[in-house]
Amino acid sequence: MVPFLNDLRIPAVDFARGLPEAVMRLCEMAGQDPAPVFHNTITAIGARRFTLRGHEFSAEFTTGVETRICPFCLAEDQAGRDRTDVALRHRLAWSLAAVRTCATHGVPLRDIRLGKWDDQLHELQGMGAAIEAELVSPPDTEPKAPSDLQVYIERRLEGQTGPEWLDGQDIDQASRATEMLGGLLAFGPKQQAATMTLPMWDEAGRAGWKLVSEGEGAVSQFLLDTLDTSTRQEAQPRPKKAFGMLYSWLSASRLSKDPGPIRLLLRNVILENVPLVAGQNLLGEPVTEPRLSSINAIAKTEFIHPSTLRNILQVAGLVEDRNGSQNAGHTVVDYARARDLVSEVKYAVPVTQVPSILTTSRPVVAILIELGILTRIQDHGELKSKVGKAIDGRSIKKLLADLREQFLEIEGPLEGCVPLAKSAERTRVSLKVILELLFGRHLDRVFRLSGHEGFGAIAVDVAEIKRVLESPPPGLSEDAYFRIP
C-alpha cells in the first residue's frame, strides 16, 4: 500500500489519519464520490483526538495500531476467489475498541500487530501469515451475541439514540464509563485495568450496561453501596480500596481527557461520605470545604490543638465522651459545624479577664452582659459549658470602639463630672440605671479622659443624671425604673 500511495502522491501517514486532503486525493484518482468515503473514515482532528460521523472521541476509543479481525468474516471474503489476498476487507466497526464480538458469527474478534510502523494502516494484505494463523485457529468460546454496549456504540454512530444518561455524554466517555463500572462490578476493586484482557473488557462492558442504562441515580446508588460495603470491611472509608481501578482511572494525574459525568458522580459520593482535608486534591479538583473530616485534620486546618477541639466538640454533643480513648485521626465529624464552633471559641475571653480589658469592675461586666452589650460564647447554642460562659471577644472589641467613637475626648476632668465608678455613689442610683442611660444616648455630658481606655476613661455629669431621672425616659428596663429613687 505504501508504494501505491506514494505513486498517487498521498502521504501514507496522512491516509492512516484520515486527513481530508488524503481522502479527497484518493477519491479524485479513483473517480469515487467522496461523501460515502468520508462517512466511513475516522479522521484525526488534534492531539489523539478523532471524529467519525459527527462524534468526537479520544484515541483510546479506537484499536490504535492493533488490527482487529474476525477470521470467519475474512474466510468468507476469500471463499471462491482466485486472488484471495485482494478479497480481504477490513471493517470500520473493527477499528472501535468497544467492538469485540463479531455480530455475524458470534465469535470474539482477534487483534493482530506486526510491530511495524505501518500497522496503523491496517493493511490486511500485508499481514498474510498472521491472518492465516488466525484462520486455522478455532474459537475457544461458544458463539454469543455482541454486548449491549457494543450494539449501542454501533447504533449511536448510525444516528440512533439509547439510554438518556449515556446519550448525554461523548460516545467515548459513555463507553469508557460503562466498562470501568462494569470492571468493578464483574471483577471487584482489586482488579487492575492494566491486566485486563480483551475477554475481560467484553465481560466488563456487559456487566456495566444494565447499571448505566438505568441512569445517573442508579450509578450514584451503586457507588454509595460500594463505598458502604468497603467501609464495613475496612472499618473506615477508603475510596481507593472501595472503587479500585475506577478510582485509579479518575484520579490519575495524567488524565488528559475529560472522563465525563462519571467523575463528578464519584466525587460527590466521596465528598458526602468520606472524611477529607480542606485543600486536598480529589479527582482533579481541590476540596474547598469537606462535609466530613477528622478531628486532627480540622485542628490542623483551623490552627487549634486537637485536644481542645475534641473538648469543644464533646461539649457541643458532636463527639461522644469516651475519655479521649478514640484516636483523633479516626474521629469523624461534620466539618462545617466544627468549623463554626471553632470560629466562636477563637474569640472566647474568660470572664475573669474582661474587667481588666475594659478597666472596670466585675459587677459592671455582669451588668453589660445582662444588657446584652457583652455577649457570651454560649449564645451560640451548642456551647453550654465553661467555654461557653466566656465572653465573645468581638463584643468586647465593638464596645471599646463605641466608647472611643461616641464620647468626646478631654484632657482632664470637668467640673461636676466624676468617673463612672463613682457616679452611682454620687447620684444614689444603681450602676445599671446609669449604664442604661449611657448606652441609650440619654446623657449628653459624657466624656472620655485622654490617656485612658475603656470604662476607666469615662466621666459622667452627676447633675445631668439626676435631672434626667426626674422624668425617666422611655425605653429603660422595668428593673431600671424600679431602681430609680
Phi, psi and omega in degrees: 000321185298311177299323179298313178296323178298320178297329180272002182060043176243112178300129183300322181295320178295323178295318180296328181273000177066030183293139185306321182297320180292318180295315180298319180298316179296317181295322179296316181292331182265355183066035185256137172297122185288342186303306180293333179291313177297325180299332183247022181246126173279120188247131176286134181233005180171193180295106179055033176236140184224168177220148176208120177054041176086359179256127175264146180201166180276168181299329182293346178285344179255173178279354180066232181275354175287136176256111184266135184220160165250114183299330180288321176296318180292324177297321177292326176301321186274341186302126176075010181256140178286315180259084189295328182292325179294330185285343184295132180230128174278144180257143180302316183300332181293345180276354183263130186299325183283350179270106186235356181231135178288122182291338182274316187252351177069024181249154176295137174287156184239147182257136178236137174211125182271348181079025179248162183296331183270014173302331182295344180279344181054043182276100183300326182295341178264008183238033188310305185295318181295321180290320178301321179296323179287328182292331182263001181262114182289155178292147181259015178224160175287147178302141178211158181287154175302154179294156177299328177295316178299316179298317180299315181299313182294320180290324179296324177291342175270001177096006180273163180253164180218211179304138187301317183296321179288319180297336179281359180246163169299153187298324179286328176296315180299317181295313184292319179299319179298314183291321181290319175296318178295324177298320177293320179294314188280326189239356176084172186286348181276346181289136178258139181298326184295338182258007179285136176265171178302314177299325179292319177296323178296317178295323179297317178299321179292319182292324184281340188300312183301320181295307185290331181289342177276351171103181185301318181299318180293321180295315179299318180294321177298316179297319179295316179297321179297317179294318179299317180298315179295321181296321178296326182281323185265351182074353174201153184288126177230096185306319183296320179286328183287318190253356172052232186292338176295315179292318180299319179297311186283343180257001182300131181293337181260022179289098189276343183241152181290120181283352179095192186294345180299327180293318180294321179298313180293320180298318180295320178297318180291317180301321185278342191229358183238132176295128184231175179242134178303130179098342181289149180278126179233109178052049173092354180225144178288147177276113181279320181211096180295150176281321179238146177201158179280160179301317180299317182294318179294317180300319180293318181291322185264005176057054178220150182290138181304321180295319178297317180296318179301316180299317179298316182292326177294317178300321182280354179082012180274343179226136177288144178279104180243031179059030176070015184286334182278132180301130181295338178285341181254350180278116186253135180222170176290118186296316184297316180294319178296318180297319179298319179295318180297319181298326177289314184295330180301334182262004185290130176238121180304141182304325183294339181270344186294317180305319181290326179293320183267359185049058180213188182262164178297322176301321178295319178301317179299319179294318180297324176293316180298324180280351179084009179283323169255139181241147178271154174298328183296347176296346176297333176103328183255003185241055178280083185199186175300320176297318182294334181284348178295161181269139177290115183301335179293325178289328175294315181298318180294319180298315180297322179294321180296319179298321180290323186278327190274333189244138184293135179274132178232159183283328181211169183294144177267158180298132179089351181258141181228158175302151182305322183298331181264353186296323180296320180294318183287326183263347185058036177235146182295153177299329181297317179297315181297318179294324176295319177295320182297308184278347174273004179062034179267352181248132179264326184265075175235129186230161179239118183287130180298140179088001180238161180233160174063209183285343175293344179265349187275132175233137182237158181270118182297316182297321181295319180299315180296319181296316181296323184281350174295332175223082188306132180290155176289160176098352177284158180289157178301323179297323181294316179298324180293326183276351180285128182299000000 
